[in-house]
Coordinates of C-alpha atoms and ligand atoms in Angstrom, one line a residue:
Chain R
M10 CA 0.6 44.0 -37.0
S11 CA 2.7 46.3 -34.8
V12 CA 5.6 45.0 -32.7
G13 CA 7.4 47.1 -30.1
I14 CA 8.4 47.8 -26.5
I15 CA 5.9 47.0 -23.8
S16 CA 8.3 47.8 -20.9
Y17 CA 11.9 48.7 -20.2
G18 CA 14.2 48.8 -17.1
A19 CA 17.6 50.1 -16.5
Y20 CA 20.3 49.6 -13.8
V21 CA 23.5 51.5 -13.0
P22 CA 25.8 50.6 -10.1
K23 CA 26.0 53.5 -7.6
Y24 CA 29.8 53.9 -7.7
R25 CA 31.6 56.4 -10.0
I26 CA 35.2 57.2 -10.6
K27 CA 36.2 60.6 -12.1
I28 CA 38.5 60.8 -15.1
E29 CA 40.9 63.0 -13.0
D30 CA 41.4 60.1 -10.6
I31 CA 42.3 57.6 -13.4
A32 CA 44.5 60.2 -15.2
R33 CA 46.5 61.0 -12.0
V34 CA 47.6 57.3 -11.7
W35 CA 48.9 57.3 -15.3
G36 CA 50.2 60.8 -15.5
D37 CA 47.7 61.8 -18.2
D38 CA 46.2 65.2 -18.6
A39 CA 42.6 64.9 -17.4
D40 CA 41.4 68.1 -19.1
I41 CA 42.6 67.0 -22.5
L42 CA 41.0 63.6 -21.9
K43 CA 37.7 65.0 -20.7
S44 CA 37.3 67.3 -23.6
G45 CA 38.6 64.7 -26.1
L46 CA 36.3 61.9 -24.9
M47 CA 33.5 64.1 -23.6
V48 CA 33.3 61.8 -20.6
N49 CA 33.7 63.1 -17.0
E50 CA 33.2 60.0 -14.9
K51 CA 32.2 56.4 -15.3
A52 CA 30.1 53.9 -13.4
V53 CA 31.9 51.2 -11.5
P54 CA 30.4 47.9 -10.3
D55 CA 30.4 46.9 -6.6
V56 CA 32.7 44.0 -5.7
D57 CA 29.7 41.6 -5.9
E58 CA 28.2 42.8 -9.1
D59 CA 28.8 41.4 -12.6
A60 CA 27.0 41.3 -15.9
A61 CA 24.5 38.7 -14.6
T62 CA 23.5 40.7 -11.4
I63 CA 23.2 43.9 -13.5
A64 CA 21.1 42.0 -16.1
V65 CA 18.8 40.7 -13.3
E66 CA 18.3 44.1 -11.8
A67 CA 17.5 45.7 -15.2
A68 CA 15.2 42.8 -16.0
R69 CA 13.3 43.0 -12.7
A70 CA 12.8 46.7 -13.2
A71 CA 11.3 46.0 -16.7
V72 CA 9.0 43.4 -15.3
S73 CA 7.8 45.5 -12.4
R74 CA 7.5 48.7 -14.5
S75 CA 4.8 47.1 -16.7
G76 CA 3.3 44.9 -14.1
I77 CA 3.1 41.9 -16.5
D78 CA 3.1 38.3 -15.4
A79 CA 6.7 37.2 -16.0
Q80 CA 5.5 33.7 -17.0
R81 CA 4.3 35.3 -20.3
I82 CA 7.9 35.9 -21.3
G83 CA 8.8 33.1 -23.8
A84 CA 12.4 34.2 -24.6
V85 CA 15.2 35.7 -22.5
Y86 CA 18.3 36.8 -24.5
T87 CA 21.2 38.6 -22.7
G88 CA 23.7 40.4 -24.8
S89 CA 27.1 41.1 -23.2
E90 CA 30.8 41.0 -23.8
S91 CA 31.4 40.3 -20.1
H92 CA 29.3 37.2 -19.4
P93 CA 30.5 35.8 -16.1
Y94 CA 30.9 32.3 -17.4
A95 CA 32.6 31.3 -20.6
V96 CA 30.2 28.3 -20.8
K97 CA 26.9 28.6 -18.8
P98 CA 24.4 31.1 -19.9
T99 CA 23.7 34.4 -18.1
S100 CA 20.2 34.3 -19.5
T101 CA 19.2 31.2 -17.4
I102 CA 20.2 33.1 -14.3
V103 CA 18.1 36.1 -15.4
A104 CA 15.2 33.9 -16.3
E105 CA 15.2 32.2 -12.9
A106 CA 15.6 35.4 -11.0
T107 CA 12.7 37.1 -12.8
G108 CA 10.4 34.2 -12.5
T109 CA 10.1 33.4 -16.2
T110 CA 11.3 29.7 -15.9
P111 CA 10.8 27.0 -17.0
V112 CA 8.8 27.3 -20.2
L113 CA 11.0 29.6 -22.3
T114 CA 13.9 29.7 -24.7
A115 CA 17.0 31.4 -23.6
A116 CA 20.5 32.1 -24.9
D117 CA 23.3 34.6 -24.6
F118 CA 24.2 37.0 -27.3
E119 CA 27.6 38.4 -28.2
F120 CA 28.4 41.2 -30.6
A121 CA 30.6 43.6 -28.7
C122 CA 28.5 46.7 -27.9
K123 CA 25.4 45.7 -30.0
A124 CA 24.6 42.3 -28.6
G125 CA 21.6 43.8 -26.7
T126 CA 20.0 45.3 -29.8
A127 CA 20.7 42.1 -31.7
A128 CA 18.6 40.4 -28.9
V129 CA 15.9 43.0 -29.4
Q130 CA 15.7 42.1 -33.1
A131 CA 15.5 38.4 -32.4
C132 CA 12.6 39.0 -29.9
M133 CA 10.8 41.2 -32.5
G134 CA 11.0 38.3 -35.0
L135 CA 9.8 35.7 -32.5
V136 CA 6.9 37.9 -31.3
S137 CA 5.9 38.9 -34.8
S138 CA 5.8 35.3 -36.0
G139 CA 3.6 34.3 -33.1
M140 CA 6.2 31.8 -31.7
I141 CA 6.2 33.6 -28.3
D142 CA 3.9 36.0 -26.5
L143 CA 6.6 38.3 -25.0
G144 CA 10.4 38.4 -25.3
M145 CA 13.0 40.0 -23.1
A146 CA 16.2 41.4 -24.6
I147 CA 18.9 42.7 -22.3
G148 CA 22.2 44.5 -22.8
A149 CA 24.5 44.4 -19.7
D150 CA 28.2 44.7 -19.2
V151 CA 30.9 45.3 -16.6
S152 CA 33.4 46.2 -19.2
Q153 CA 37.2 46.2 -18.5
G154 CA 39.9 48.3 -20.0
A155 CA 43.5 47.2 -19.3
P156 CA 45.1 49.4 -16.6
G157 CA 46.7 52.4 -18.5
D158 CA 44.9 51.6 -21.7
A159 CA 42.8 54.4 -23.3
L160 CA 39.7 52.2 -22.8
E161 CA 40.1 52.4 -19.0
Y162 CA 38.8 56.0 -19.1
T163 CA 35.4 54.9 -20.5
A164 CA 34.8 51.2 -19.9
A165 CA 31.8 51.3 -17.5
A166 CA 29.1 49.1 -16.0
G167 CA 25.3 49.1 -16.5
G168 CA 22.5 47.3 -18.1
V169 CA 19.1 47.8 -19.7
A170 CA 16.2 45.3 -20.4
Y171 CA 13.4 45.7 -23.0
I172 CA 10.3 43.5 -23.1
I173 CA 9.1 43.1 -26.6
G174 CA 5.5 42.3 -27.4
N175 CA 2.8 43.0 -30.0
K176 CA -0.5 43.6 -28.1
E177 CA -1.6 47.1 -29.2
S178 CA -2.9 48.1 -25.7
E179 CA 0.4 47.1 -24.0
L180 CA 2.9 48.8 -26.3
V181 CA 4.7 51.9 -24.9
A182 CA 6.6 52.3 -28.1
V183 CA 6.1 50.8 -31.6
I184 CA 9.2 49.8 -33.4
E185 CA 8.3 50.6 -37.0
D186 CA 11.3 48.9 -38.5
T187 CA 14.9 47.9 -37.9
Y188 CA 17.8 47.7 -40.3
S189 CA 21.3 46.3 -39.8
F190 CA 24.6 46.8 -41.6
T191 CA 27.3 44.3 -40.9
T192 CA 30.8 43.5 -42.2
D193 CA 33.9 41.6 -40.9
T194 CA 36.0 44.4 -39.4
P195 CA 38.8 43.7 -36.8
D196 CA 38.5 47.0 -34.9
F197 CA 38.2 45.5 -31.4
W198 CA 38.4 41.9 -29.9
R199 CA 39.2 39.8 -26.9
R200 CA 40.5 36.3 -27.1
E201 CA 39.2 33.5 -25.0
G202 CA 40.7 33.5 -21.5
M203 CA 42.2 37.0 -21.8
P204 CA 41.1 39.5 -19.2
Y205 CA 41.2 42.7 -21.3
P206 CA 40.3 43.5 -24.9
E207 CA 42.6 44.6 -27.7
H208 CA 41.8 47.2 -30.2
G209 CA 43.1 48.6 -33.5
G210 CA 43.7 52.0 -32.0
R211 CA 42.5 55.4 -33.0
F212 CA 42.2 54.8 -36.7
T213 CA 39.4 52.2 -36.3
G214 CA 36.7 54.9 -35.7
E215 CA 36.2 55.5 -39.5
P216 CA 36.0 51.9 -40.8
G217 CA 34.3 50.7 -37.6
Y218 CA 31.9 53.0 -35.8
F219 CA 31.3 55.7 -38.5
K220 CA 30.9 53.3 -41.4
H221 CA 28.5 51.0 -39.7
V222 CA 26.4 53.5 -37.8
T223 CA 26.0 55.6 -41.0
G224 CA 25.3 52.4 -43.1
A225 CA 22.6 51.3 -40.7
A226 CA 21.1 54.7 -40.1
K227 CA 21.0 55.8 -43.7
G228 CA 19.7 52.3 -44.8
L229 CA 16.8 52.5 -42.4
M230 CA 15.8 56.1 -43.3
D231 CA 16.0 55.2 -47.0
K232 CA 13.9 52.1 -46.4
L233 CA 11.2 54.1 -44.5
G234 CA 11.5 57.3 -46.5
T235 CA 12.2 59.3 -43.4
K236 CA 14.6 62.2 -42.7
P237 CA 16.3 63.3 -39.5
E238 CA 13.8 66.1 -39.1
D239 CA 11.0 63.6 -38.9
Y240 CA 12.3 62.5 -35.5
D241 CA 12.0 64.2 -32.1
Y242 CA 15.0 62.4 -30.6
A243 CA 18.0 60.4 -31.8
V244 CA 20.3 58.0 -30.0
F245 CA 23.6 56.6 -31.2
H246 CA 26.0 54.2 -29.6
Q247 CA 28.1 56.1 -27.1
P248 CA 31.7 54.6 -26.7
N249 CA 32.5 58.2 -25.7
G250 CA 30.7 61.5 -26.1
K251 CA 32.6 62.6 -29.3
F252 CA 31.5 59.8 -31.6
P253 CA 27.7 60.1 -31.3
V254 CA 27.9 63.9 -31.5
R255 CA 30.0 63.7 -34.7
V256 CA 28.0 60.9 -36.4
S257 CA 24.7 62.6 -35.6
K258 CA 25.9 65.9 -37.1
K259 CA 27.1 64.0 -40.2
L260 CA 23.7 62.3 -40.6
G261 CA 21.8 65.6 -40.2
F262 CA 20.5 65.3 -36.6
S263 CA 20.7 68.3 -34.2
R264 CA 22.4 68.5 -30.8
E265 CA 18.9 69.0 -29.3
Q266 CA 17.7 65.7 -30.7
I267 CA 20.5 63.6 -29.2
E268 CA 20.9 65.5 -25.9
P269 CA 18.3 63.6 -23.8
G270 CA 19.8 60.2 -24.7
L271 CA 23.4 61.3 -24.4
V272 CA 24.2 59.7 -21.0
V273 CA 27.9 58.8 -21.6
P274 CA 29.4 62.0 -19.9
R275 CA 28.1 60.9 -16.5
L276 CA 28.0 57.1 -17.1
G277 CA 30.9 56.0 -19.4
N278 CA 30.5 53.3 -22.1
T279 CA 28.2 50.5 -20.8
Y280 CA 29.0 48.5 -24.0
S281 CA 25.9 46.3 -24.6
G282 CA 23.9 48.7 -22.5
S283 CA 25.1 51.9 -24.2
C284 CA 22.6 52.6 -27.0
M285 CA 19.8 50.9 -25.0
M286 CA 20.5 53.2 -22.0
G287 CA 20.2 56.2 -24.3
I288 CA 16.9 54.9 -25.6
A289 CA 15.7 54.3 -22.0
A290 CA 16.7 57.8 -21.0
T291 CA 14.8 59.2 -24.0
L292 CA 11.7 57.1 -23.2
D293 CA 11.9 58.5 -19.7
Q294 CA 11.0 61.9 -21.0
A295 CA 9.4 61.4 -24.4
K296 CA 5.7 62.3 -25.0
P297 CA 3.1 60.2 -26.7
G298 CA 3.5 60.5 -30.5
D299 CA 7.2 61.4 -30.3
R300 CA 9.5 59.6 -32.7
I301 CA 13.0 58.2 -31.7
F302 CA 15.7 57.2 -34.1
A303 CA 18.4 54.9 -32.6
T304 CA 21.5 53.2 -33.9
A305 CA 23.6 50.8 -31.9
F306 CA 27.1 49.8 -33.0
G307 CA 29.1 46.7 -32.2
S308 CA 32.8 46.3 -33.0
G309 CA 33.6 43.4 -35.3
A310 CA 31.5 45.2 -36.8
G311 CA 27.9 46.1 -37.3
G312 CA 25.1 48.7 -36.8
D313 CA 21.5 48.1 -35.8
A314 CA 19.1 51.0 -36.5
F315 CA 15.6 51.4 -35.1
S316 CA 12.7 53.7 -35.8
I317 CA 10.5 54.0 -32.8
T318 CA 7.2 55.9 -32.1
V319 CA 6.1 56.4 -28.5
T320 CA 2.5 55.6 -27.5
D321 CA 0.0 57.0 -24.9
R322 CA 0.8 54.1 -22.6
I323 CA 4.2 55.5 -21.8
E324 CA 2.7 57.9 -19.3
E325 CA 1.0 55.1 -17.4
I326 CA 4.1 53.0 -16.7
R327 CA 7.0 55.4 -16.8
N328 CA 7.1 56.1 -13.1
N329 CA 6.8 52.5 -11.9
A330 CA 10.6 52.0 -12.0
A331 CA 13.7 54.1 -11.6
T332 CA 14.4 56.5 -14.5
V333 CA 17.9 56.7 -15.9
E334 CA 18.2 60.1 -14.4
E335 CA 17.4 58.7 -11.0
L336 CA 20.0 56.0 -11.5
L337 CA 22.7 58.6 -12.4
A338 CA 21.9 60.9 -9.5
N339 CA 23.7 60.9 -6.2
P340 CA 26.6 58.5 -7.0
I341 CA 29.3 57.5 -4.5
Y342 CA 32.7 58.6 -5.8
I343 CA 35.6 56.2 -5.3
D344 CA 39.3 56.7 -5.8
Y345 CA 41.6 54.6 -8.0
A346 CA 42.6 52.2 -5.2
R347 CA 39.0 51.3 -4.3
Y348 CA 38.2 51.2 -8.0
A349 CA 40.9 48.6 -8.6
K350 CA 39.6 46.6 -5.7
H351 CA 36.0 46.7 -7.1
K352 CA 37.2 45.6 -10.6
G353 CA 39.3 42.8 -9.2
K354 CA 42.5 44.4 -10.4
I355 CA 44.0 43.7 -7.0
K356 CA 44.1 40.0 -6.2
V357 CA 43.8 39.3 -2.5
A358 CA 45.7 36.1 -1.5
Chain S
M28 CA 29.1 24.5 -0.4
S29 CA 28.5 21.7 -2.9
V30 CA 26.9 22.5 -6.2
P31 CA 23.8 20.3 -5.6
R32 CA 23.3 21.8 -2.2
F33 CA 23.3 25.3 -3.5
W34 CA 21.2 24.5 -6.5
R35 CA 18.4 23.0 -4.3
K36 CA 18.1 26.2 -2.5
Q37 CA 18.6 28.4 -5.5
I38 CA 15.0 29.6 -6.1
A39 CA 14.7 30.5 -2.4
R40 CA 17.9 32.5 -2.5
Y41 CA 17.3 34.2 -5.9
N42 CA 13.7 35.2 -5.3
L43 CA 13.2 35.0 -1.6
V44 CA 10.7 32.2 -2.0
G45 CA 9.7 30.8 1.4
T46 CA 6.5 29.2 2.7
R47 CA 3.3 30.3 4.5
C48 CA 0.9 28.4 6.6
K49 CA -2.6 29.2 5.4
K50 CA -4.2 28.0 8.6
C51 CA -2.4 30.4 11.1
N52 CA -0.9 32.9 8.6
E53 CA 2.7 32.3 9.8
Y54 CA 5.4 32.9 7.2
F55 CA 8.7 30.9 6.9
Y56 CA 12.0 31.8 5.4
P57 CA 14.0 29.7 4.8
P58 CA 11.0 27.6 3.7
R59 CA 9.5 25.0 6.1
N60 CA 7.4 22.1 5.0
M61 CA 5.6 21.7 8.4
C62 CA 4.0 24.5 10.4
P63 CA 5.4 24.2 14.0
G64 CA 2.2 25.7 15.4
C65 CA -0.4 23.7 13.5
R66 CA 1.6 20.6 12.9
R67 CA -0.5 18.1 10.9
E68 CA -3.4 20.5 10.6
G69 CA -1.2 23.1 8.9
E70 CA -1.6 24.1 5.3
I71 CA 1.8 25.0 3.8
E72 CA 2.1 26.9 0.5
D73 CA 5.0 28.6 -1.3
F74 CA 5.2 32.3 -0.7
K75 CA 7.4 34.9 -2.5
F76 CA 8.5 37.6 0.0
T77 CA 8.7 41.2 -1.2
G78 CA 12.1 41.4 0.5
K79 CA 11.2 44.7 2.2
G80 CA 12.1 44.7 5.9
E81 CA 14.2 46.3 8.5
V82 CA 17.6 45.8 10.2
I83 CA 17.3 44.2 13.7
T84 CA 21.0 44.1 14.4
F85 CA 24.3 44.2 12.5
T86 CA 28.0 43.8 12.7
V87 CA 30.8 45.2 10.6
I88 CA 33.2 42.5 9.3
H89 CA 36.8 43.6 9.0
T90 CA 38.5 40.1 8.9
A91 CA 36.6 38.1 6.4
A92 CA 36.1 34.4 5.8
E93 CA 37.8 32.7 2.9
G94 CA 36.4 34.0 -0.4
F95 CA 35.2 37.3 1.0
E96 CA 38.7 39.0 1.5
N97 CA 38.2 41.7 -1.1
Q98 CA 34.8 42.7 0.2
T99 CA 36.0 44.0 3.7
P100 CA 34.9 46.0 5.4
Y101 CA 31.3 44.8 4.9
V102 CA 28.1 44.8 7.0
L103 CA 26.4 41.6 8.1
G104 CA 23.0 42.0 9.6
I105 CA 19.8 40.3 10.7
I106 CA 16.8 41.5 8.6
K107 CA 13.3 41.2 9.8
L108 CA 11.1 40.9 6.7
N109 CA 7.8 42.8 6.8
E110 CA 5.9 39.5 6.7
G111 CA 7.6 38.3 9.9
P112 CA 10.6 36.0 9.4
S113 CA 14.1 37.1 10.0
L114 CA 17.2 36.1 8.1
T115 CA 21.0 36.9 8.1
S116 CA 22.4 38.7 5.1
Q117 CA 25.0 41.1 4.0
I118 CA 23.7 44.7 3.9
I119 CA 25.3 46.6 1.1
C120 CA 26.1 50.1 2.3
E121 CA 28.9 52.0 3.9
P122 CA 29.6 50.8 7.4
E123 CA 28.8 54.2 8.9
E124 CA 25.5 54.3 7.1
V125 CA 23.8 51.2 8.7
K126 CA 21.5 51.7 11.7
I127 CA 19.2 49.4 13.7
G128 CA 15.6 49.9 12.4
M129 CA 16.9 51.0 8.9
K130 CA 14.5 50.0 6.1
V131 CA 15.9 47.7 3.5
K132 CA 15.0 46.2 0.2
P133 CA 16.5 43.2 -1.7
V134 CA 19.0 43.2 -4.5
F135 CA 20.5 40.4 -6.6
R136 CA 24.2 40.0 -6.0
K137 CA 27.1 37.5 -6.1
L138 CA 27.2 35.6 -2.8
G139 CA 30.5 34.0 -3.5
Q140 CA 32.4 31.7 -5.8
A141 CA 34.2 28.4 -5.6
G142 CA 37.6 29.7 -6.5
E143 CA 38.6 30.7 -10.1
R144 CA 37.3 27.5 -11.7
G145 CA 34.2 26.7 -9.7
M146 CA 30.6 27.8 -9.7
I147 CA 29.5 31.4 -9.0
Y148 CA 26.8 31.6 -6.3
Y149 CA 24.2 34.3 -6.8
G150 CA 21.4 35.3 -4.5
T151 CA 19.7 38.0 -2.4
K152 CA 21.4 40.7 -0.3
F153 CA 19.9 43.9 1.0
V154 CA 20.4 47.7 0.5
P155 CA 18.9 50.7 2.3
D156 CA 15.4 51.4 1.0
L157 CA 15.4 55.2 0.6
C158 CA 11.9 55.6 -0.8
Ligands
LIG425 ZN1 0.2 27.1 11.0

């Protein structure tokens, strides 16, 4: 029996800061950064937004896009590396605010940038086994980079929710299979109580991102007997623009295949939302029958690969919620001072 | 606000759940258990508001109450929901953007927090409804 996506919803805060405005504060060369990172601007949360409010907005968009009864959702899992509480789940807030309570299981997931896709896999298992009717998996973050750290140029805010089900008539995309590749790799971490993450620096790209994305992607294609040219679109985790472009080339995907899902130049890295946002942007324009190959990456480290085929139903529900393109359009640009206020970098009394 | 006091009102704040009198079709937010018009004859039931409405009046806050210091300047307004009831809420937009009669829709935001250690309060605020 098939399992897959019956709806999806995305959310991006309306504020952006340009790389130039961050570079000016630290005396860095904006042009070198922009061409190196392939990021021009990043999304910044409002002063009253956090990973929970972003998860709720994405989840509500997913519920209203499909028009399902939220009470059918039997699991809510929110993946994030910026859960507002250290202890107290984000997922209960999401469940209450989407009207799925009280008969459901809920938990928060953590796996750096791939916590959301790990939640998708858990929902696939629960739905396939018949334990639940529908499951909701969310990736949402308001990521922080320490002031002056390289991560500050890309760490952004946004979230995406997927509702997973297995009723043929409800599926907008069938997930044919998923494959994960995981090892213990210290490329990025944040200790309890610390406001900003630490990372192993530039050299961690190879043993972290590239090894695990390639491991998961090749593993899935080998398992399914598919090749890059069997897919219409491809999405890879987007910590910057450079990594997904390089890994897609290495795997044999073309620039045309990744372009629709490559949202990072105008959005920044939304961490748990990153690959899921790329898939959402691709679903926003894919046609029935199109195939999408996607691989998320989480530091620590692991890759989750998915092979997806879009169904006829996509056309019926696509326009019932904001597209990623609509969420990226008409942002409000803010300067570094206001950005610092939004991110709580300035403490007022 | 105490944790139990907020929690009792949580559903109403999260999802704009109020009540409606089936007898006279009056809507109440915050929820009422008794219809002031029909009294004992009233038939009260829960009602989830869409949250669509318009701005009746507003003020721009420059000197905020404790806990809201880093949000200034912000807009506080009275919103009349399409179903009838009015409520006071923060309207999230630039101060120069807000107008009387402006259409609004609900969003889920942080309402405040009890310091660094306490509970974070979430609920409904409003943004301009452009579509
Ligand atoms: Zn009445």
